[in-house]
PDB file of C-alpha atoms in Angstrom:
ATOM      1  CA  MET X   1     120.501 135.110  79.420  1.00  0.00           C
ATOM      2  CA  ALA X   2     119.148 136.470  76.172  1.00  0.00           C
ATOM      3  CA  SER X   3     117.192 133.774  75.059  1.00  0.00           C
ATOM      4  CA  GLU X   4     114.782 134.785  78.338  1.00  0.00           C
ATOM      5  CA  ASN X   5     113.885 138.151  77.197  1.00  0.00           C
ATOM      6  CA  HIS X   6     110.726 137.131  75.655  1.00  0.00           C
ATOM      7  CA  HIS X   7     109.133 135.946  78.995  1.00  0.00           C
ATOM      8  CA  SER X   8     109.914 138.852  81.262  1.00  0.00           C
ATOM      9  CA  SER X   9     107.031 140.181  80.863  1.00  0.00           C
ATOM     10  CA  HIS X  10     105.680 137.633  82.886  1.00  0.00           C
ATOM     11  CA  GLY X  11     105.814 136.623  86.352  1.00  0.00           C
ATOM     12  CA  LEU X  12     108.478 134.282  87.212  1.00  0.00           C
ATOM     13  CA  LEU X  13     107.863 130.668  88.280  1.00  0.00           C
ATOM     14  CA  VAL X  14     110.684 128.896  89.858  1.00  0.00           C
ATOM     15  CA  SER X  15     110.738 125.109  90.543  1.00  0.00           C
ATOM     16  CA  PHE X  16     112.761 123.434  93.237  1.00  0.00           C
ATOM     17  CA  GLY X  17     114.063 119.538  93.345  1.00  0.00           C
ATOM     18  CA  GLU X  18     114.934 116.714  91.119  1.00  0.00           C
ATOM     19  CA  MET X  19     115.699 116.444  87.435  1.00  0.00           C
ATOM     20  CA  LEU X  20     117.089 112.541  86.445  1.00  0.00           C
ATOM     21  CA  ILE X  21     116.751 110.196  83.337  1.00  0.00           C
ATOM     22  CA  ASP X  22     114.027 107.775  83.098  1.00  0.00           C
ATOM     23  CA  PHE X  23     114.738 104.908  81.199  1.00  0.00           C
ATOM     24  CA  VAL X  24     111.679 103.883  79.334  1.00  0.00           C
ATOM     25  CA  PRO X  25     111.596 100.303  77.784  1.00  0.00           C
ATOM     26  CA  THR X  26     111.015 100.527  74.142  1.00  0.00           C
ATOM     27  CA  VAL X  27     107.846  97.875  74.284  1.00  0.00           C
ATOM     28  CA  SER X  28     104.882  98.616  76.915  1.00  0.00           C
ATOM     29  CA  GLY X  29     103.807  95.949  78.893  1.00  0.00           C
ATOM     30  CA  VAL X  30     107.009  94.132  80.184  1.00  0.00           C
ATOM     31  CA  SER X  31     108.917  94.361  83.529  1.00  0.00           C
ATOM     32  CA  LEU X  32     112.412  95.195  83.347  1.00  0.00           C
ATOM     33  CA  ALA X  33     113.916  91.971  83.373  1.00  0.00           C
ATOM     34  CA  ASP X  34     112.255  91.416  79.963  1.00  0.00           C
ATOM     35  CA  ALA X  35     112.548  94.960  78.591  1.00  0.00           C
ATOM     36  CA  PRO X  36     114.698  94.461  75.589  1.00  0.00           C
ATOM     37  CA  ALA X  37     115.779  98.245  75.111  1.00  0.00           C
ATOM     38  CA  PHE X  38     115.307 101.150  76.753  1.00  0.00           C
ATOM     39  CA  LEU X  39     115.099 104.990  75.875  1.00  0.00           C
ATOM     40  CA  LYS X  40     116.279 107.904  77.575  1.00  0.00           C
ATOM     41  CA  ALA X  41     113.405 110.073  78.795  1.00  0.00           C
ATOM     42  CA  PRO X  42     114.636 113.411  80.554  1.00  0.00           C
ATOM     43  CA  GLY X  43     112.607 114.269  83.921  1.00  0.00           C
ATOM     44  CA  GLY X  44     111.723 115.135  87.470  1.00  0.00           C
ATOM     45  CA  ALA X  45     108.484 116.365  88.230  1.00  0.00           C
ATOM     46  CA  PRO X  46     109.786 119.967  89.704  1.00  0.00           C
ATOM     47  CA  ALA X  47     112.087 119.934  86.300  1.00  0.00           C
ATOM     48  CA  ASN X  48     108.690 119.002  84.271  1.00  0.00           C
ATOM     49  CA  VAL X  49     106.463 121.467  85.752  1.00  0.00           C
ATOM     50  CA  ALA X  50     108.872 124.251  84.705  1.00  0.00           C
ATOM     51  CA  ILE X  51     109.276 123.165  81.172  1.00  0.00           C
ATOM     52  CA  ALA X  52     105.296 123.198  81.010  1.00  0.00           C
ATOM     53  CA  VAL X  53     105.296 126.803  82.200  1.00  0.00           C
ATOM     54  CA  SER X  54     107.906 127.810  79.714  1.00  0.00           C
ATOM     55  CA  ARG X  55     106.385 125.515  76.934  1.00  0.00           C
ATOM     56  CA  LEU X  56     103.506 127.724  77.380  1.00  0.00           C
ATOM     57  CA  GLY X  57     104.564 130.961  77.003  1.00  0.00           C
ATOM     58  CA  GLY X  58     105.743 131.227  80.559  1.00  0.00           C
ATOM     59  CA  HIS X  59     108.529 132.378  82.473  1.00  0.00           C
ATOM     60  CA  SER X  60     110.302 129.799  84.609  1.00  0.00           C
ATOM     61  CA  ALA X  61     113.423 128.917  86.118  1.00  0.00           C
ATOM     62  CA  PHE X  62     114.801 125.216  87.739  1.00  0.00           C
ATOM     63  CA  VAL X  63     117.000 125.024  91.192  1.00  0.00           C
ATOM     64  CA  GLY X  64     118.706 121.823  91.987  1.00  0.00           C
ATOM     65  CA  LYS X  65     121.770 119.855  91.309  1.00  0.00           C
ATOM     66  CA  LEU X  66     122.816 117.444  88.922  1.00  0.00           C
ATOM     67  CA  GLY X  67     125.724 115.007  88.584  1.00  0.00           C
ATOM     68  CA  ASP X  68     128.918 116.742  86.879  1.00  0.00           C
ATOM     69  CA  ASP X  69     128.715 113.980  83.887  1.00  0.00           C
ATOM     70  CA  GLU X  70     127.141 113.653  80.515  1.00  0.00           C
ATOM     71  CA  PHE X  71     123.477 113.348  81.827  1.00  0.00           C
ATOM     72  CA  GLY X  72     124.066 116.070  83.915  1.00  0.00           C
ATOM     73  CA  HIS X  73     124.979 118.322  81.233  1.00  0.00           C
ATOM     74  CA  MET X  74     122.516 116.653  78.899  1.00  0.00           C
ATOM     75  CA  LEU X  75     119.565 117.939  81.548  1.00  0.00           C
ATOM     76  CA  ALA X  76     121.003 121.128  81.701  1.00  0.00           C
ATOM     77  CA  ASN X  77     120.716 121.746  78.191  1.00  0.00           C
ATOM     78  CA  ILE X  78     117.174 120.356  77.944  1.00  0.00           C
ATOM     79  CA  LEU X  79     116.576 123.427  80.463  1.00  0.00           C
ATOM     80  CA  LYS X  80     118.365 125.508  78.696  1.00  0.00           C
ATOM     81  CA  GLN X  81     116.668 124.787  75.074  1.00  0.00           C
ATOM     82  CA  ASN X  82     113.579 124.927  76.607  1.00  0.00           C
ATOM     83  CA  GLY X  83     113.879 128.407  77.620  1.00  0.00           C
ATOM     84  CA  VAL X  84     113.788 127.614  81.584  1.00  0.00           C
ATOM     85  CA  ASN X  85     116.390 129.673  83.080  1.00  0.00           C
ATOM     86  CA  ASN X  86     119.307 127.526  84.855  1.00  0.00           C
ATOM     87  CA  ASP X  87     121.144 130.085  86.753  1.00  0.00           C
ATOM     88  CA  GLY X  88     120.044 128.437  89.692  1.00  0.00           C
ATOM     89  CA  VAL X  89     121.846 124.613  89.104  1.00  0.00           C
ATOM     90  CA  LEU X  90     124.472 123.276  89.942  1.00  0.00           C
ATOM     91  CA  PHE X  91     126.757 120.444  89.264  1.00  0.00           C
ATOM     92  CA  ASP X  92     128.512 117.911  91.538  1.00  0.00           C
ATOM     93  CA  LYS X  93     131.619 116.337  90.984  1.00  0.00           C
ATOM     94  CA  SER X  94     131.233 113.152  93.649  1.00  0.00           C
ATOM     95  CA  ALA X  95     127.691 112.261  92.548  1.00  0.00           C
ATOM     96  CA  ARG X  96     126.148 111.569  89.516  1.00  0.00           C
ATOM     97  CA  THR X  97     122.826 112.562  88.051  1.00  0.00           C
ATOM     98  CA  ALA X  98     119.955 110.172  89.153  1.00  0.00           C
ATOM     99  CA  LEU X  99     118.587 107.804  87.140  1.00  0.00           C
ATOM    100  CA  ALA X 100     115.145 105.848  87.556  1.00  0.00           C
ATOM    101  CA  PHE X 101     114.305 102.898  85.444  1.00  0.00           C
ATOM    102  CA  VAL X 102     110.560 102.863  84.425  1.00  0.00           C
ATOM    103  CA  THR X 103     108.116 100.153  83.363  1.00  0.00           C
ATOM    104  CA  LEU X 104     105.557 101.002  81.393  1.00  0.00           C
ATOM    105  CA  ARG X 105     102.255  98.427  82.163  1.00  0.00           C
ATOM    106  CA  SER X 106     100.052  97.778  79.327  1.00  0.00           C
ATOM    107  CA  ASP X 107      97.403  99.792  81.345  1.00  0.00           C
ATOM    108  CA  GLY X 108     100.240 103.279  81.103  1.00  0.00           C
ATOM    109  CA  GLU X 109     100.898 103.208  84.452  1.00  0.00           C
ATOM    110  CA  ARG X 110     104.389 102.880  85.926  1.00  0.00           C
ATOM    111  CA  GLU X 111     106.524 101.083  88.102  1.00  0.00           C
ATOM    112  CA  PHE X 112     110.305 102.428  89.226  1.00  0.00           C
ATOM    113  CA  MET X 113     113.179 101.419  90.117  1.00  0.00           C
ATOM    114  CA  PHE X 114     115.830 104.001  91.198  1.00  0.00           C
ATOM    115  CA  TYR X 115     119.419 104.475  91.052  1.00  0.00           C
ATOM    116  CA  ARG X 116     120.398 107.358  93.747  1.00  0.00           C
ATOM    117  CA  ASN X 117     123.086 106.197  96.359  1.00  0.00           C
ATOM    118  CA  PRO X 118     123.531 109.201  96.828  1.00  0.00           C
ATOM    119  CA  SER X 119     122.172 110.946  93.212  1.00  0.00           C
ATOM    120  CA  ALA X 120     123.806 114.792  93.386  1.00  0.00           C
ATOM    121  CA  ASP X 121     120.128 115.969  93.647  1.00  0.00           C
ATOM    122  CA  MET X 122     120.588 114.795  97.101  1.00  0.00           C
ATOM    123  CA  LEU X 123     123.050 116.579  97.618  1.00  0.00           C
ATOM    124  CA  LEU X 124     122.697 120.279  97.417  1.00  0.00           C
ATOM    125  CA  THR X 125     122.950 122.132 100.459  1.00  0.00           C
ATOM    126  CA  PRO X 126     121.573 125.650 101.846  1.00  0.00           C
ATOM    127  CA  SER X 127     124.488 127.836 101.070  1.00  0.00           C
ATOM    128  CA  GLU X 128     124.479 126.552  97.573  1.00  0.00           C
ATOM    129  CA  LEU X 129     121.446 127.705  96.909  1.00  0.00           C
ATOM    130  CA  ASN X 130     121.001 131.145  94.305  1.00  0.00           C
ATOM    131  CA  LEU X 131     118.695 133.150  96.668  1.00  0.00           C
ATOM    132  CA  GLU X 132     118.492 135.644  94.321  1.00  0.00           C
ATOM    133  CA  LEU X 133     116.971 134.038  91.797  1.00  0.00           C
ATOM    134  CA  ILE X 134     114.440 132.455  94.221  1.00  0.00           C
ATOM    135  CA  ARG X 135     113.796 136.019  95.778  1.00  0.00           C
ATOM    136  CA  LYS X 136     112.288 136.841  91.883  1.00  0.00           C
ATOM    137  CA  ALA X 137     109.546 134.143  92.268  1.00  0.00           C
ATOM    138  CA  LYS X 138     106.287 135.073  92.176  1.00  0.00           C
ATOM    139  CA  ILE X 139     105.684 131.190  92.590  1.00  0.00           C
ATOM    140  CA  PHE X 140     107.579 128.662  94.048  1.00  0.00           C
ATOM    141  CA  HIS X 141     106.884 124.961  93.394  1.00  0.00           C
ATOM    142  CA  TYR X 142     108.693 122.034  94.704  1.00  0.00           C
ATOM    143  CA  GLY X 143     107.699 118.503  95.865  1.00  0.00           C
ATOM    144  CA  SER X 144     108.785 116.196  98.448  1.00  0.00           C
ATOM    145  CA  ILE X 145     111.824 113.830  97.133  1.00  0.00           C
ATOM    146  CA  SER X 146     113.410 116.923  98.011  1.00  0.00           C
ATOM    147  CA  LEU X 147     112.402 116.347 101.909  1.00  0.00           C
ATOM    148  CA  ILE X 148     113.908 112.546 102.037  1.00  0.00           C
ATOM    149  CA  VAL X 149     117.885 112.900 102.893  1.00  0.00           C
ATOM    150  CA  GLU X 150     120.133 115.635 104.336  1.00  0.00           C
ATOM    151  CA  PRO X 151     121.485 118.410 103.070  1.00  0.00           C
ATOM    152  CA  CYS X 152     118.699 118.458 100.293  1.00  0.00           C
ATOM    153  CA  ARG X 153     116.205 118.669 103.066  1.00  0.00           C
ATOM    154  CA  SER X 154     117.456 121.438 104.654  1.00  0.00           C
ATOM    155  CA  ALA X 155     117.929 123.062 101.401  1.00  0.00           C
ATOM    156  CA  HIS X 156     114.518 122.541 100.289  1.00  0.00           C
ATOM    157  CA  ILE X 157     113.056 124.429 103.383  1.00  0.00           C
ATOM    158  CA  ARG X 158     115.461 127.453 103.338  1.00  0.00           C
ATOM    159  CA  ALA X 159     114.513 127.994 100.239  1.00  0.00           C
ATOM    160  CA  MET X 160     110.842 127.788 100.454  1.00  0.00           C
ATOM    161  CA  GLU X 161     111.159 130.177 103.461  1.00  0.00           C
ATOM    162  CA  VAL X 162     113.371 132.875 101.299  1.00  0.00           C
ATOM    163  CA  ALA X 163     110.515 132.910  98.671  1.00  0.00           C
ATOM    164  CA  LYS X 164     107.636 133.160 101.060  1.00  0.00           C
ATOM    165  CA  GLU X 165     109.692 136.099 102.765  1.00  0.00           C
ATOM    166  CA  ALA X 166     109.737 137.693  99.257  1.00  0.00           C
ATOM    167  CA  GLY X 167     106.427 137.427  98.763  1.00  0.00           C
ATOM    168  CA  ALA X 168     105.754 134.273  96.703  1.00  0.00           C
ATOM    169  CA  LEU X 169     103.001 131.682  96.655  1.00  0.00           C
ATOM    170  CA  LEU X 170     104.142 128.363  97.478  1.00  0.00           C
ATOM    171  CA  SER X 171     103.130 125.315  95.359  1.00  0.00           C
ATOM    172  CA  TYR X 172     103.207 122.023  96.375  1.00  0.00           C
ATOM    173  CA  ASP X 173     102.632 118.716  94.521  1.00  0.00           C
ATOM    174  CA  PRO X 174     104.046 116.051  97.064  1.00  0.00           C
ATOM    175  CA  ASN X 175     104.331 113.355  94.003  1.00  0.00           C
ATOM    176  CA  LEU X 176     104.841 110.621  96.476  1.00  0.00           C
ATOM    177  CA  ARG X 177     107.242 108.299  94.848  1.00  0.00           C
ATOM    178  CA  LEU X 178     107.156 105.279  98.000  1.00  0.00           C
ATOM    179  CA  PRO X 179     110.248 103.287  96.605  1.00  0.00           C
ATOM    180  CA  LEU X 180     112.146 106.066  97.234  1.00  0.00           C
ATOM    181  CA  TRP X 181     111.526 106.339 101.285  1.00  0.00           C
ATOM    182  CA  PRO X 182     112.640 104.724 104.053  1.00  0.00           C
ATOM    183  CA  SER X 183     108.690 103.617 105.037  1.00  0.00           C
ATOM    184  CA  ALA X 184     105.710 104.769 104.700  1.00  0.00           C
ATOM    185  CA  GLU X 185     105.367 105.953 108.027  1.00  0.00           C
ATOM    186  CA  GLU X 186     108.335 108.358 107.066  1.00  0.00           C
ATOM    187  CA  ALA X 187     106.877 108.974 103.582  1.00  0.00           C
ATOM    188  CA  ARG X 188     103.812 110.570 105.602  1.00  0.00           C
ATOM    189  CA  GLU X 189     105.012 112.460 108.357  1.00  0.00           C
ATOM    190  CA  LYS X 190     107.679 114.185 106.087  1.00  0.00           C
ATOM    191  CA  ILE X 191     104.813 115.183 103.238  1.00  0.00           C
ATOM    192  CA  LEU X 192     102.803 116.119 106.134  1.00  0.00           C
ATOM    193  CA  SER X 193     105.795 118.573 108.144  1.00  0.00           C
ATOM    194  CA  ILE X 194     105.933 121.270 105.489  1.00  0.00           C
ATOM    195  CA  TRP X 195     102.010 120.864 104.230  1.00  0.00           C
ATOM    196  CA  GLU X 196     101.062 123.846 106.638  1.00  0.00           C
ATOM    197  CA  ARG X 197     103.447 126.296 104.794  1.00  0.00           C
ATOM    198  CA  ALA X 198     101.662 125.915 100.914  1.00  0.00           C
ATOM    199  CA  ASP X 199      99.634 128.227  99.285  1.00  0.00           C
ATOM    200  CA  ILE X 200      98.616 125.352  96.720  1.00  0.00           C
ATOM    201  CA  ILE X 201      98.523 121.871  97.114  1.00  0.00           C
ATOM    202  CA  LYS X 202      97.918 119.471  94.737  1.00  0.00           C
ATOM    203  CA  VAL X 203      97.416 115.581  95.468  1.00  0.00           C
ATOM    204  CA  SER X 204      96.121 112.579  93.413  1.00  0.00           C
ATOM    205  CA  ASP X 205      93.625 110.746  94.341  1.00  0.00           C
ATOM    206  CA  ASN X 206      96.274 107.786  95.317  1.00  0.00           C
ATOM    207  CA  GLU X 207      97.634 110.393  97.478  1.00  0.00           C
ATOM    208  CA  VAL X 208      95.102 111.495  99.160  1.00  0.00           C
ATOM    209  CA  GLU X 209      94.327 107.655 100.010  1.00  0.00           C
ATOM    210  CA  PHE X 210      97.989 107.538 101.632  1.00  0.00           C
ATOM    211  CA  LEU X 211      98.343 110.769 103.565  1.00  0.00           C
ATOM    212  CA  THR X 212      94.374 110.401 105.153  1.00  0.00           C
ATOM    213  CA  GLY X 213      93.873 106.586 105.237  1.00  0.00           C
ATOM    214  CA  CYS X 214      90.988 106.442 103.593  1.00  0.00           C
ATOM    215  CA  GLU X 215      90.004 104.201 100.831  1.00  0.00           C
ATOM    216  CA  THR X 216      86.968 106.451  99.965  1.00  0.00           C
ATOM    217  CA  LEU X 217      87.661 109.970  98.149  1.00  0.00           C
ATOM    218  CA  ASN X 218      84.703 111.707  99.602  1.00  0.00           C
ATOM    219  CA  ASP X 219      85.151 115.498 100.531  1.00  0.00           C
ATOM    220  CA  ASP X 220      85.347 114.464 104.490  1.00  0.00           C
ATOM    221  CA  ALA X 221      88.771 113.168 103.592  1.00  0.00           C
ATOM    222  CA  ILE X 222      89.778 115.437 100.822  1.00  0.00           C
ATOM    223  CA  MET X 223      88.763 117.939 103.702  1.00  0.00           C
ATOM    224  CA  SER X 224      91.123 116.435 106.084  1.00  0.00           C
ATOM    225  CA  LEU X 225      93.818 117.294 104.218  1.00  0.00           C
ATOM    226  CA  TRP X 226      92.849 121.024 104.326  1.00  0.00           C
ATOM    227  CA  HIS X 227      94.601 123.926 106.505  1.00  0.00           C
ATOM    228  CA  PRO X 228      93.530 127.457 107.701  1.00  0.00           C
ATOM    229  CA  GLY X 229      96.377 128.899 105.180  1.00  0.00           C
ATOM    230  CA  LEU X 230      95.641 126.929 102.059  1.00  0.00           C
ATOM    231  CA  LYS X 231      94.053 129.233  99.086  1.00  0.00           C
ATOM    232  CA  LEU X 232      93.710 126.277  96.591  1.00  0.00           C
ATOM    233  CA  LEU X 233      94.028 122.640  96.887  1.00  0.00           C
ATOM    234  CA  LEU X 234      93.172 120.539  93.784  1.00  0.00           C
ATOM    235  CA  VAL X 235      92.978 116.151  93.918  1.00  0.00           C
ATOM    236  CA  THR X 236      93.908 114.810  90.301  1.00  0.00           C
ATOM    237  CA  LEU X 237      91.494 111.628  89.517  1.00  0.00           C
ATOM    238  CA  GLY X 238      93.547 110.569  86.091  1.00  0.00           C
ATOM    239  CA  GLU X 239      91.137 110.481  83.546  1.00  0.00           C
ATOM    240  CA  LYS X 240      88.523 111.194  85.541  1.00  0.00           C
ATOM    241  CA  GLY X 241      89.295 114.654  85.915  1.00  0.00           C
ATOM    242  CA  CYS X 242      89.770 116.630  88.902  1.00  0.00           C
ATOM    243  CA  LYS X 243      88.273 118.534  92.107  1.00  0.00           C
ATOM    244  CA  TYR X 244      89.205 122.144  93.756  1.00  0.00           C
ATOM    245  CA  TYR X 245      88.192 123.425  96.893  1.00  0.00           C
ATOM    246  CA  THR X 246      88.721 126.977  98.047  1.00  0.00           C
ATOM    247  CA  LYS X 247      87.678 128.500 101.179  1.00  0.00           C
ATOM    248  CA  ASP X 248      84.703 129.518  99.265  1.00  0.00           C
ATOM    249  CA  PHE X 249      83.717 127.000  96.855  1.00  0.00           C
ATOM    250  CA  LYS X 250      84.641 123.654  95.754  1.00  0.00           C
ATOM    251  CA  GLY X 251      83.633 121.517  92.587  1.00  0.00           C
ATOM    252  CA  THR X 252      84.717 119.163  89.982  1.00  0.00           C
ATOM    253  CA  VAL X 253      86.177 119.403  86.277  1.00  0.00           C
ATOM    254  CA  ASP X 254      85.380 117.363  83.831  1.00  0.00           C
ATOM    255  CA  PRO X 255      88.521 115.564  82.051  1.00  0.00           C
ATOM    256  CA  PHE X 256      89.101 115.315  78.432  1.00  0.00           C
ATOM    257  CA  LYS X 257      89.273 111.649  76.661  1.00  0.00           C
ATOM    258  CA  VAL X 258      92.089 110.926  74.692  1.00  0.00           C
ATOM    259  CA  ASN X 259      93.884 107.980  73.743  1.00  0.00           C
ATOM    260  CA  THR X 260      96.201 107.153  76.656  1.00  0.00           C
ATOM    261  CA  VAL X 261      99.926 106.044  75.957  1.00  0.00           C
ATOM    262  CA  ASP X 262     102.042 106.716  78.732  1.00  0.00           C
ATOM    263  CA  THR X 263     100.331 108.934  82.389  1.00  0.00           C
ATOM    264  CA  THR X 264     104.100 110.274  82.753  1.00  0.00           C
ATOM    265  CA  GLY X 265     104.245 113.952  83.384  1.00  0.00           C
ATOM    266  CA  ALA X 266     100.782 114.209  83.236  1.00  0.00           C
ATOM    267  CA  GLY X 267     100.305 115.432  86.543  1.00  0.00           C
ATOM    268  CA  ASP X 268     103.214 117.777  85.939  1.00  0.00           C
ATOM    269  CA  ALA X 269     101.776 119.362  82.519  1.00  0.00           C
ATOM    270  CA  PHE X 270      98.204 119.975  84.759  1.00  0.00           C
ATOM    271  CA  ILE X 271      99.595 121.301  87.297  1.00  0.00           C
ATOM    272  CA  GLY X 272     102.522 123.651  85.407  1.00  0.00           C
ATOM    273  CA  SER X 273      99.631 125.365  83.218  1.00  0.00           C
ATOM    274  CA  LEU X 274      97.797 125.491  86.171  1.00  0.00           C
ATOM    275  CA  LEU X 275     100.495 127.767  87.720  1.00  0.00           C
ATOM    276  CA  SER X 276     101.366 129.830  84.624  1.00  0.00           C
ATOM    277  CA  LYS X 277      97.600 130.875  84.347  1.00  0.00           C
ATOM    278  CA  LEU X 278      97.476 132.208  88.416  1.00  0.00           C
ATOM    279  CA  VAL X 279     101.223 133.705  88.225  1.00  0.00           C
ATOM    280  CA  ASP X 280     100.369 136.892  87.157  1.00  0.00           C
ATOM    281  CA  ASN X 281      96.746 136.779  87.833  1.00  0.00           C
ATOM    282  CA  GLN X 282      96.787 135.229  91.483  1.00  0.00           C
ATOM    283  CA  SER X 283      92.793 136.645  92.256  1.00  0.00           C
ATOM    284  CA  VAL X 284      91.531 133.844  89.833  1.00  0.00           C
ATOM    285  CA  ILE X 285      91.570 131.723  92.568  1.00  0.00           C
ATOM    286  CA  GLU X 286      88.805 133.343  94.712  1.00  0.00           C
ATOM    287  CA  ASP X 287      86.963 133.402  90.898  1.00  0.00           C
ATOM    288  CA  GLU X 288      85.146 130.503  90.457  1.00  0.00           C
ATOM    289  CA  GLY X 289      84.363 130.661  87.023  1.00  0.00           C
ATOM    290  CA  ARG X 290      87.721 131.787  85.961  1.00  0.00           C
ATOM    291  CA  LEU X 291      89.238 129.066  87.600  1.00  0.00           C
ATOM    292  CA  ARG X 292      87.000 126.515  86.278  1.00  0.00           C
ATOM    293  CA  GLU X 293      88.303 128.204  82.544  1.00  0.00           C
ATOM    294  CA  VAL X 294      91.708 127.621  83.958  1.00  0.00           C
ATOM    295  CA  LEU X 295      91.034 123.924  85.213  1.00  0.00           C
ATOM    296  CA  LYS X 296      89.734 123.540  81.841  1.00  0.00           C
ATOM    297  CA  PHE X 297      92.171 124.456  80.444  1.00  0.00           C
ATOM    298  CA  ALA X 298      94.672 122.639  82.814  1.00  0.00           C
ATOM    299  CA  ASN X 299      93.132 119.048  82.051  1.00  0.00           C
ATOM    300  CA  ALA X 300      93.344 119.702  78.251  1.00  0.00           C
ATOM    301  CA  CYS X 301      97.085 120.189  79.302  1.00  0.00           C
ATOM    302  CA  GLY X 302      97.135 116.787  81.360  1.00  0.00           C
ATOM    303  CA  ALA X 303      95.371 115.029  78.699  1.00  0.00           C
ATOM    304  CA  ILE X 304      97.619 115.885  75.615  1.00  0.00           C
ATOM    305  CA  THR X 305     100.955 114.847  77.615  1.00  0.00           C
ATOM    306  CA  THR X 306      99.228 111.665  78.039  1.00  0.00           C
ATOM    307  CA  ALA X 307      98.503 111.113  74.420  1.00  0.00           C
ATOM    308  CA  LYS X 308     102.763 110.925  73.591  1.00  0.00           C
ATOM    309  CA  LYS X 309     105.584 108.869  75.305  1.00  0.00           C
ATOM    310  CA  GLY X 310     107.796 110.375  77.908  1.00  0.00           C
ATOM    311  CA  ALA X 311     107.024 113.953  80.150  1.00  0.00           C
ATOM    312  CA  ILE X 312     108.994 116.287  78.255  1.00  0.00           C
ATOM    313  CA  PRO X 313     108.120 115.889  74.528  1.00  0.00           C
ATOM    314  CA  ALA X 314     104.576 115.478  75.147  1.00  0.00           C
ATOM    315  CA  LEU X 315     104.353 118.421  77.281  1.00  0.00           C
ATOM    316  CA  PRO X 316     101.835 120.898  75.327  1.00  0.00           C
ATOM    317  CA  THR X 317     102.508 124.732  73.503  1.00  0.00           C
ATOM    318  CA  GLU X 318      99.523 127.014  74.620  1.00  0.00           C
ATOM    319  CA  GLU X 319      97.620 125.965  70.854  1.00  0.00           C
ATOM    320  CA  GLU X 320      97.906 122.619  71.584  1.00  0.00           C
ATOM    321  CA  ALA X 321      95.782 122.981  74.333  1.00  0.00           C
ATOM    322  CA  LEU X 322      93.325 125.508  72.932  1.00  0.00           C
ATOM    323  CA  LYS X 323      92.927 123.236  69.721  1.00  0.00           C
ATOM    324  CA  LEU X 324      91.635 120.204  72.286  1.00  0.00           C
ATOM    325  CA  LEU X 325      89.718 123.132  74.415  1.00  0.00           C
ATOM    326  CA  ARG X 326      87.944 123.772  71.102  1.00  0.00           C
ATOM    327  CA  GLY X 327      87.085 120.296  70.020  1.00  0.00           C
ATOM    328  CA  GLU X 328      89.458 120.253  67.118  1.00  0.00           C
TER     329      GLU X 328
END
């Protein structure tokens, strides 16, 4: 695709999983039943991460399945318009693109109601994977929603294996959405079933509590999630910044204060911007000073995303992030 030539000097990030449409009420702080109208907001964490990387000048691709419907083709076009390679995107004739109705509570936090019975993303099979594209990944990024049901689960595991064999760094953001799982127990078990394979893991404070059962977020609780092959464990603390752990050091990076309108996409902007800085400089993980700089940049990208409604429109450019870093 000609439009991507300007990215080709950068290593490729391939993001795997779901892309969907969030329907967001035009009014914040009301229940779904009381919402007068909804706006279409394209999203899905793995797709957001791919777009976050591309918007920062990086090179990214998305692998997943959409419905062969108006919404599916709209989403594929959004990837293309944002400079994301969509050679790994498929369309399913028999299933719809996933939808989620999201209510923004008055504090900017969200509640979800999903339409996925089954949606196209769940029907991706291992034989449909674009392995040539996946083998080109320097970083292969994924969540856990693609682990919930077959055949997508097998496709997810196969894609991870192929990326790892080809030398990619594996990046995992579980992105817990409890309403999508049959039970909390199964969510915990499946999310942890691929834990040991990841090189980089990003979890939120809530996810640490869910996965460990510890209600206080201390280093012991967090370090119980460490595994011997892990290179970097990140815990995002919302408006309190983030914590980082490597085998040699650990610390906290302060947040940026912004006027939060909508938290959608903030975690995706955070991990996407971090990965965009690691893809060509993986040694940053071993240098605490450089890692802290990159995490400050990632915090800035996450903060900017919360200051606007929706995920994709709110994802920042490099210049916007640098402006916040400079305090402008």
